[in-house]
CSV table of C-alpha atoms and ligand atoms in Angstrom, one decimal:
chain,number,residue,atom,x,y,z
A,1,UNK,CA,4.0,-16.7,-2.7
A,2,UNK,CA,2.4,-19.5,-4.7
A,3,UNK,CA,-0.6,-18.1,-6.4
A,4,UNK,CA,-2.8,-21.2,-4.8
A,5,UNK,CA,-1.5,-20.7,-1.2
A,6,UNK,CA,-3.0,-16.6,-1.4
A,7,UNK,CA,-5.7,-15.7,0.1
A,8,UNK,CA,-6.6,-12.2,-0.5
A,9,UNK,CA,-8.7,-9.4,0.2
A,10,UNK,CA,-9.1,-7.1,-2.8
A,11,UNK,CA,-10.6,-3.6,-2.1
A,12,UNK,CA,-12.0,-1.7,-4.7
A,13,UNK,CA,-12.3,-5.4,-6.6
A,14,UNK,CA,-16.1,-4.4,-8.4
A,15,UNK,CA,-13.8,-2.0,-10.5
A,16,UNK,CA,-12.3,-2.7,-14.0
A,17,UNK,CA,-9.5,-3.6,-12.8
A,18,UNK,CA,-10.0,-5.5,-9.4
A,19,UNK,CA,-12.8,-7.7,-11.1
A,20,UNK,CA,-9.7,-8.9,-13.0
A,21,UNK,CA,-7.6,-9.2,-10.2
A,22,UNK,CA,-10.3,-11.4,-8.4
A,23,UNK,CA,-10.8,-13.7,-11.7
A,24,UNK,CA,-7.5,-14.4,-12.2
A,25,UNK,CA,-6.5,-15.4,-8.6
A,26,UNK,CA,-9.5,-17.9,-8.1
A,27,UNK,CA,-9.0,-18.8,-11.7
A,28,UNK,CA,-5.3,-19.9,-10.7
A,29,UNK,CA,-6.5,-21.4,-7.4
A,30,UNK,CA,-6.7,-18.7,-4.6
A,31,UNK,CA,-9.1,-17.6,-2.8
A,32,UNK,CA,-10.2,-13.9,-2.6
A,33,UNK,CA,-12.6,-11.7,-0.3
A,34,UNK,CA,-14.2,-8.8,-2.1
A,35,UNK,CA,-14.3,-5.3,-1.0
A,36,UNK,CA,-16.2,-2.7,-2.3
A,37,UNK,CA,-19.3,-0.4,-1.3
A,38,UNK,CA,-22.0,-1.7,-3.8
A,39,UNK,CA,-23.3,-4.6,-2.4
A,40,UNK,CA,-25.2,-5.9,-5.9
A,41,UNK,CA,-22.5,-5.3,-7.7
A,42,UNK,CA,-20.3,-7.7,-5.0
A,43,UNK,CA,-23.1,-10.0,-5.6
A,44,UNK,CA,-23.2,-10.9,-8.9
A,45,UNK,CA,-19.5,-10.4,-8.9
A,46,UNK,CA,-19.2,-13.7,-6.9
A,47,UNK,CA,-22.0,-15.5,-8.8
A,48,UNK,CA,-20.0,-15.1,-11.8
A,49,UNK,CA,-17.2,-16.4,-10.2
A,50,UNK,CA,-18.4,-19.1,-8.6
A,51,UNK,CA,-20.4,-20.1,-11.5
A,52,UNK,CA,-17.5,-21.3,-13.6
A,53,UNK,CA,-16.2,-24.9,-13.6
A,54,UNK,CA,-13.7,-25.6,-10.6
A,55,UNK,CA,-14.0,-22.3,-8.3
A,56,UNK,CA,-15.8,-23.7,-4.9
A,57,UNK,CA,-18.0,-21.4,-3.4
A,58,UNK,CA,-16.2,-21.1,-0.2
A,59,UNK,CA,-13.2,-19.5,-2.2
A,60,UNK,CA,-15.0,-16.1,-2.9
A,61,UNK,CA,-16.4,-14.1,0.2
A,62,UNK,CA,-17.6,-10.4,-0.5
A,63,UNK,CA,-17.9,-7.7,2.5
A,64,UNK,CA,-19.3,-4.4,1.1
A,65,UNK,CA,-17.5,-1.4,2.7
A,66,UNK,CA,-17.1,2.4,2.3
A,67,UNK,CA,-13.5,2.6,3.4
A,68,UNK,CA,-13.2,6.1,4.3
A,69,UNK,CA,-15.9,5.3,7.3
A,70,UNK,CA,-14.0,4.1,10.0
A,71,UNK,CA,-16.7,2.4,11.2
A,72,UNK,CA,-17.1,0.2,8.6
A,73,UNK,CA,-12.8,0.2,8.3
A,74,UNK,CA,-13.3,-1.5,11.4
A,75,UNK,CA,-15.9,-4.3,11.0
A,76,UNK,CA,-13.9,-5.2,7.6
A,77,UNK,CA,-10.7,-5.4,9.8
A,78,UNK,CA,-12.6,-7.9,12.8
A,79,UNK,CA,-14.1,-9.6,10.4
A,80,UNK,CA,-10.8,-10.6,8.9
A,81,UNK,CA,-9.6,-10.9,12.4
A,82,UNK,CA,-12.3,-14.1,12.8
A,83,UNK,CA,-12.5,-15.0,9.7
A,84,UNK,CA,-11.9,-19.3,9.4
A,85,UNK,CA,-9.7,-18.7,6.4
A,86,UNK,CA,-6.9,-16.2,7.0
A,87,UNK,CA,-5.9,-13.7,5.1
A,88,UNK,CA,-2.5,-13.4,3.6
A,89,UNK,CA,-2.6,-11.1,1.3
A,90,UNK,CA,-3.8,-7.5,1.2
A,91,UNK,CA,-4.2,-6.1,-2.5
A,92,UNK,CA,-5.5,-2.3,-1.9
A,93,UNK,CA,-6.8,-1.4,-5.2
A,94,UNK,CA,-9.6,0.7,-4.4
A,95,UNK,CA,-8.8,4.4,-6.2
A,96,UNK,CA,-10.6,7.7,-7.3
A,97,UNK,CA,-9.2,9.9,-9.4
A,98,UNK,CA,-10.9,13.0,-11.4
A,99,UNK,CA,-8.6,14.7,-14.7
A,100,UNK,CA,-9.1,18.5,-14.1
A,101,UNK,CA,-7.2,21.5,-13.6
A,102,UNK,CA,-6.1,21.9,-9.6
A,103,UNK,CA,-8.4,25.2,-9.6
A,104,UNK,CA,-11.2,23.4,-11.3
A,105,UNK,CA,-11.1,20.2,-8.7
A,106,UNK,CA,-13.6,20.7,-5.8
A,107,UNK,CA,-12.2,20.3,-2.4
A,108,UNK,CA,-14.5,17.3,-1.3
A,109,UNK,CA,-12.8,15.9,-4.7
A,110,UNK,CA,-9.0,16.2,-3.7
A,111,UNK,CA,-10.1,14.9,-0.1
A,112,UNK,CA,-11.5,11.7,-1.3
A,113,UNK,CA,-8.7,11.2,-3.7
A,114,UNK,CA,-6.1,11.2,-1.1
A,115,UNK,CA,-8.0,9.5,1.6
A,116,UNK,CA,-9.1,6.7,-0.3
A,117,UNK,CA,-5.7,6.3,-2.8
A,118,UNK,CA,-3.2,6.7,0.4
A,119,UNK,CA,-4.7,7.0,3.9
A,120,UNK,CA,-6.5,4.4,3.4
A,121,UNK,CA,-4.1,1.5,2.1
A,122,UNK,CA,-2.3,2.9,4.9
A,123,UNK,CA,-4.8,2.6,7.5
A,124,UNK,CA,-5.7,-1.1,6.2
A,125,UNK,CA,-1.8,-1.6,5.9
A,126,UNK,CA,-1.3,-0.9,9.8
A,127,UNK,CA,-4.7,-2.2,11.0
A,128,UNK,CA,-4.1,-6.0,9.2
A,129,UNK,CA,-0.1,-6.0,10.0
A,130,UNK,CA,-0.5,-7.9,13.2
A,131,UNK,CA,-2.8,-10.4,11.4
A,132,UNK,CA,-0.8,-10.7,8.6
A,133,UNK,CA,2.6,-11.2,11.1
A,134,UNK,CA,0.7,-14.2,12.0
A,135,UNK,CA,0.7,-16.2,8.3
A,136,UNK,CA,3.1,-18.2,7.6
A,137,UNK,CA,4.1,-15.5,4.3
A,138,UNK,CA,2.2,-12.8,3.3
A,139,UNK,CA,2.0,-9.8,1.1
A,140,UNK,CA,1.1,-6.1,1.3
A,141,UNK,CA,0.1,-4.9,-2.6
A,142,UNK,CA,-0.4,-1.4,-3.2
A,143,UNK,CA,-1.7,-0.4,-6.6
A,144,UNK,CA,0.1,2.5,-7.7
A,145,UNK,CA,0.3,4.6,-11.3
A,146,UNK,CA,2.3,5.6,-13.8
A,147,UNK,CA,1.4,9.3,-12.5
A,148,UNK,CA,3.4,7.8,-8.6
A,149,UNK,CA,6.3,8.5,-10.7
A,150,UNK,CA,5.6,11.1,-13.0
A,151,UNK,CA,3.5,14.7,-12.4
A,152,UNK,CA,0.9,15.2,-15.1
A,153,UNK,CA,-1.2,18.1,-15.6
A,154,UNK,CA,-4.5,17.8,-15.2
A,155,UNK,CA,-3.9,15.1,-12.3
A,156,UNK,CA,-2.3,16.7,-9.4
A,157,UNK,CA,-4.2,15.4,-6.6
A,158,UNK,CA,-4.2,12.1,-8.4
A,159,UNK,CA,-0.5,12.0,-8.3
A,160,UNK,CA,0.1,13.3,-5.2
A,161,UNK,CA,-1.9,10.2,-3.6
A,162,UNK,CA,-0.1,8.1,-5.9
A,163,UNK,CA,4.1,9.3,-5.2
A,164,UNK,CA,2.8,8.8,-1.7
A,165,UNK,CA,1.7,5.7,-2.3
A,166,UNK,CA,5.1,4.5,-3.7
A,167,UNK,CA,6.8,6.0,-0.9
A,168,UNK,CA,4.9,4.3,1.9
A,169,UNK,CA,5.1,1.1,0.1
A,170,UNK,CA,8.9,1.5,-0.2
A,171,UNK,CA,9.3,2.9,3.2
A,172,UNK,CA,6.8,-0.5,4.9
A,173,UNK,CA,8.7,-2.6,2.9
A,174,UNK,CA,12.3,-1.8,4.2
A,175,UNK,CA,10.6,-1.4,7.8
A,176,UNK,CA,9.4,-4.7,7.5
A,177,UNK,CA,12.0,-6.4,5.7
A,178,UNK,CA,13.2,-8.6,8.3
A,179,UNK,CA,9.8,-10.0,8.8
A,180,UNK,CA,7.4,-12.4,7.1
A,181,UNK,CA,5.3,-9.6,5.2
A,182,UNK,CA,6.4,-8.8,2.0
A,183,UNK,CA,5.4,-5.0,0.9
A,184,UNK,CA,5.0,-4.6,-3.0
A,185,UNK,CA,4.0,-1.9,-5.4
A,186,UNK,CA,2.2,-2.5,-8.9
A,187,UNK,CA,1.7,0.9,-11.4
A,188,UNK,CA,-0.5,0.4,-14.4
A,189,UNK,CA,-0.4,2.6,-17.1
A,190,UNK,CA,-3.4,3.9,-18.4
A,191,UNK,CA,-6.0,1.7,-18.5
A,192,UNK,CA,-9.7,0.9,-19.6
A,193,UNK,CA,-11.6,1.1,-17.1
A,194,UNK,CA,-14.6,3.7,-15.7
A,195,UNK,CA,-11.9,5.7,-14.2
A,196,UNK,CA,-10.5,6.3,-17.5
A,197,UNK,CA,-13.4,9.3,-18.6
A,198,UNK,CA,-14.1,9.7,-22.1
A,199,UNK,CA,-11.9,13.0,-22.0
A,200,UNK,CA,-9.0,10.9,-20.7
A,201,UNK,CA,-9.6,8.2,-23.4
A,202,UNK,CA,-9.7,11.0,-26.3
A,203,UNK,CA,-6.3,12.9,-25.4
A,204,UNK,CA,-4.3,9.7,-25.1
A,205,UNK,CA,-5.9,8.9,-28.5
A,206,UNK,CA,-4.4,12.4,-29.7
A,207,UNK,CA,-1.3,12.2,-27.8
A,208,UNK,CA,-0.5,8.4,-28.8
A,209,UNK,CA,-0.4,7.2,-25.0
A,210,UNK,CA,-1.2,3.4,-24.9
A,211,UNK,CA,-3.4,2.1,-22.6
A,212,UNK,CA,-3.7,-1.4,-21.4
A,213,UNK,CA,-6.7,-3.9,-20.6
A,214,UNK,CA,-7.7,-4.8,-17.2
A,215,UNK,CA,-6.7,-8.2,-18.1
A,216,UNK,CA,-3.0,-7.3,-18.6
A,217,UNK,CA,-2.7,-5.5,-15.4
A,218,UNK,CA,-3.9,-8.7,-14.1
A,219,UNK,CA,-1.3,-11.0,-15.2
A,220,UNK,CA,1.4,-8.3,-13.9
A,221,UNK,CA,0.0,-8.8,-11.0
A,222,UNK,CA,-0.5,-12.4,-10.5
A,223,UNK,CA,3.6,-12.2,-12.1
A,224,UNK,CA,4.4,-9.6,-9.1
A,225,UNK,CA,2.7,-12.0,-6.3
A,226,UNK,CA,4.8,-15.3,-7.7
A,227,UNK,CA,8.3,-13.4,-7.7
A,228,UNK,CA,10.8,-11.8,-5.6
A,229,UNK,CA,10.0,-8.4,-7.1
A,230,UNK,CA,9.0,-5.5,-4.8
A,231,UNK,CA,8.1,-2.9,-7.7
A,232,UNK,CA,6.7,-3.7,-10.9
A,233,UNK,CA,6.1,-1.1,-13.5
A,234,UNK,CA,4.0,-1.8,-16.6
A,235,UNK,CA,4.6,-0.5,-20.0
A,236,UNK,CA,7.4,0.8,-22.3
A,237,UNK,CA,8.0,4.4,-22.6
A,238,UNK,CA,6.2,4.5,-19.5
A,239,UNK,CA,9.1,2.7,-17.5
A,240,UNK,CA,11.7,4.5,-19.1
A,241,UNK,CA,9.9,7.9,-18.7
A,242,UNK,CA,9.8,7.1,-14.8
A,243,UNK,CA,13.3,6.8,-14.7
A,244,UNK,CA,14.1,9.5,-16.9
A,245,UNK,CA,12.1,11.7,-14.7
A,246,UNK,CA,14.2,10.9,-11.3
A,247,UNK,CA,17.7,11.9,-13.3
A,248,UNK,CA,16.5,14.1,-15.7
A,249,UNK,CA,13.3,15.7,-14.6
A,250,UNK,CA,13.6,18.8,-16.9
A,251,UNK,CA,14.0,17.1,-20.0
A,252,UNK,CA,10.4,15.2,-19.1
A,253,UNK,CA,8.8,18.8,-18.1
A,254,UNK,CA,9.8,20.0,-21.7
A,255,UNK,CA,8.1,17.0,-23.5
A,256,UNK,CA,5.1,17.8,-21.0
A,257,UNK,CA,4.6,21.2,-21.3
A,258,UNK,CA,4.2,20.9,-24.9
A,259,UNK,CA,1.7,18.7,-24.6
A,260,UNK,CA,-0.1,21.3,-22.4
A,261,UNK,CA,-2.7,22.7,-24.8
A,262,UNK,CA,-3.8,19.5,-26.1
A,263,UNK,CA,-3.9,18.5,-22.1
A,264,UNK,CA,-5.8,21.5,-21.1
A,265,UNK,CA,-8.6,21.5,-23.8
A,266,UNK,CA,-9.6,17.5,-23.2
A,267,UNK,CA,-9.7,19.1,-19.6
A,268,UNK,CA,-12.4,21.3,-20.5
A,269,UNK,CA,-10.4,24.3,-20.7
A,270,UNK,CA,-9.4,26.9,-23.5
B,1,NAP,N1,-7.8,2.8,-14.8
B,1,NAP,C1,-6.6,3.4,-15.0
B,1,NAP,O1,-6.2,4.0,-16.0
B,1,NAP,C2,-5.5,3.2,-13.9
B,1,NAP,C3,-4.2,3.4,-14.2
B,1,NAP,C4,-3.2,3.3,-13.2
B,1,NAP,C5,-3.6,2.9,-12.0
B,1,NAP,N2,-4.9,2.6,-11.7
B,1,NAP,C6,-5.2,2.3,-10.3
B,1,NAP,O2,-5.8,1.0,-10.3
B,1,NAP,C7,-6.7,0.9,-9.2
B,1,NAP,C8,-8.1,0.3,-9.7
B,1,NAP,O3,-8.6,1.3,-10.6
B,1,NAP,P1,-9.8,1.0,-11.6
B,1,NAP,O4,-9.5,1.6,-12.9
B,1,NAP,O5,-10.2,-0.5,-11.5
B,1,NAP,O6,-11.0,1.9,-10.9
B,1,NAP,P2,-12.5,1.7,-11.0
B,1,NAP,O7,-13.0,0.9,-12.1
B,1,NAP,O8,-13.1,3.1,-10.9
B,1,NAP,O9,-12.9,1.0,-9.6
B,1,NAP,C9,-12.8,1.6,-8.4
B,1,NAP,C10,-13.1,0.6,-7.3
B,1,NAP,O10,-13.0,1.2,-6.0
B,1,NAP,C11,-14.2,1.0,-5.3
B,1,NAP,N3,-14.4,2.1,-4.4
B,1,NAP,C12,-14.5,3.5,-4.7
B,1,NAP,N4,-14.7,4.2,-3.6
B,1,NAP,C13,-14.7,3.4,-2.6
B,1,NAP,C14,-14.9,3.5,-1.2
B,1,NAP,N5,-15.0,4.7,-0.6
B,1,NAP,N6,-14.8,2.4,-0.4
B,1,NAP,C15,-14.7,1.2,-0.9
B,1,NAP,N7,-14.5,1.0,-2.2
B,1,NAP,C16,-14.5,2.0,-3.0
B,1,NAP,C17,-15.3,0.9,-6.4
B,1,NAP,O11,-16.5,0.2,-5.9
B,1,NAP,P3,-17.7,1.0,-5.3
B,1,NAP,O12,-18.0,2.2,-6.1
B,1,NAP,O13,-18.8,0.0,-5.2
B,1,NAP,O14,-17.3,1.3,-3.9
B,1,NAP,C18,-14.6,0.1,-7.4
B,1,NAP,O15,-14.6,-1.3,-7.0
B,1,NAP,C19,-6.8,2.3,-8.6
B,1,NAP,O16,-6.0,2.3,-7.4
B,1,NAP,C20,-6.3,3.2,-9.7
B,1,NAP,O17,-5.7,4.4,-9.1
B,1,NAP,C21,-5.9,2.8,-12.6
């Protein structure tokens, strides 16, 4: 779809990397709603957009939400529902994530990780299908991770939410291929954002992983939107790692586990 004909909603768009999301679509002519719980921050998200030469006002709309209350799932969805401007594309972006062991990750922790980086997309995915059947094209973008592809230490709720994630995205988008809706799936590598916690930050530092800026995930995406593509992965060895892992999984575990010590004391443990 051409970037000027989307019109997207963006959950989770106050974070690092949905702010650039939302800046680059109006930027390149779309328009976006924004999702998010913090209502100032939604505010003065869209006053800095609209405050730039050449983005209208009515191109930017902002609806504060918690998305794991279905109540206010549901006054997100009928406001799309009326909304004058409809939506084709939904970008689900919104994600939690905390790096600790399994046995050191609270319960309330892995709950929220799972319902907000999976049910959720799902929930919105199934909830907005019959609007978005209604568009002349339209898209379904789930934002993924390197860790949907490849178990990590330290992360296993993380990327449990995220191989389920890839899965559904896969699985919609074969279900709906025959139809106007396009399902796609867009993993960042590490990036700098608040998710990334200082202790994340320092053992990539020590264990050379690269990570990205928002901005660069942000031109993936607007590159996944414009193309045929349904998967896009950023970042080399992190591609080639994926795929290594789905052949070769034991030759990935090997490099891993000796990684494991330097993994388990940025997690705080001994
Ligand atoms: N950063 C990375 O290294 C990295 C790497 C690969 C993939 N990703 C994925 O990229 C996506 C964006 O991550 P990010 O780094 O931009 O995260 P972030 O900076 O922590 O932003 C998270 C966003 O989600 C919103 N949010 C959190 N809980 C919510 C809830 N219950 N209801 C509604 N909104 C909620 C936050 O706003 P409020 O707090 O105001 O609600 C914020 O806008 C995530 O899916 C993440 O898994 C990130």
């Amino acid at each position: 779809m051409k970037i000027e004909k989307t019109n997207a909603i963006i959950t989770g768009a106050t974070g690092g990397i949905g702010r650039r999301f939302a800046q680059h679509l109006v930027e390149n002519g779309a328009s976006v709603l924004l999702v998010a719980r913090d209502t100032q921050a939604l505010l003065e998200l869209r006053e800095n957009l609209v405050n730039q030469p050449g983005i209208e006002t009515e191109r930017v709309a902002i609806f504060s939400c918690d998305l794991l209350e279905e109540e206010q799932r549901n006054r997100l969805i009928s406001y799309i529902e009326n909304s004058p401007t409809p939506i084709n594309t939904l970008i689900n972006s919104a994600g939690d994530n905390q790096f600790s062991f399994l046995e050191d990750t609270p319960d309330k922790k892995i709950e929220q990780i799972i319902k907000l980086n999976t049910l959720t997309p799902i929930l919105l995915s199934k909830a907005l299908l019959p609007h978005l059947e209604k568009q002349g094209d339209a898209q379904i973008v789930n934002i993924g991770s390197t860790f949907g592809s490849i178990g990590y230490p330290g992360f296993s709720s993380y990327c449990a939410s995220k191989y389920a994630l890839r899965g559904f995205s896969e699985a919609l988008g074969r279900e709906l291929s025959q139809t106007n809706v396009k399902v796609k799936y867009l993993s960042p590598r590490a990036t700098n954002t608040k998710l990334s916690t200082a202790n994340i930050i320092a053992m990539n530092k020590e264990l050379n992983v690269a990570m990205d800026s928002p901005d660069e995930v942000a031109e993936q995406l607007l590159r996944l939107l414009d193309s045929d593509m349904h998967e896009l992965a950023i970042g080399w060895p992190e591609r080639f790692f994926s795929k290594l892992n789905q052949v070769l999984p034991n030759l990935v575990s090997k490099a891993i586990i000796k990684q494991l010590p330097t993994i388990r004391r940025h997690a705080g443990l001994v």
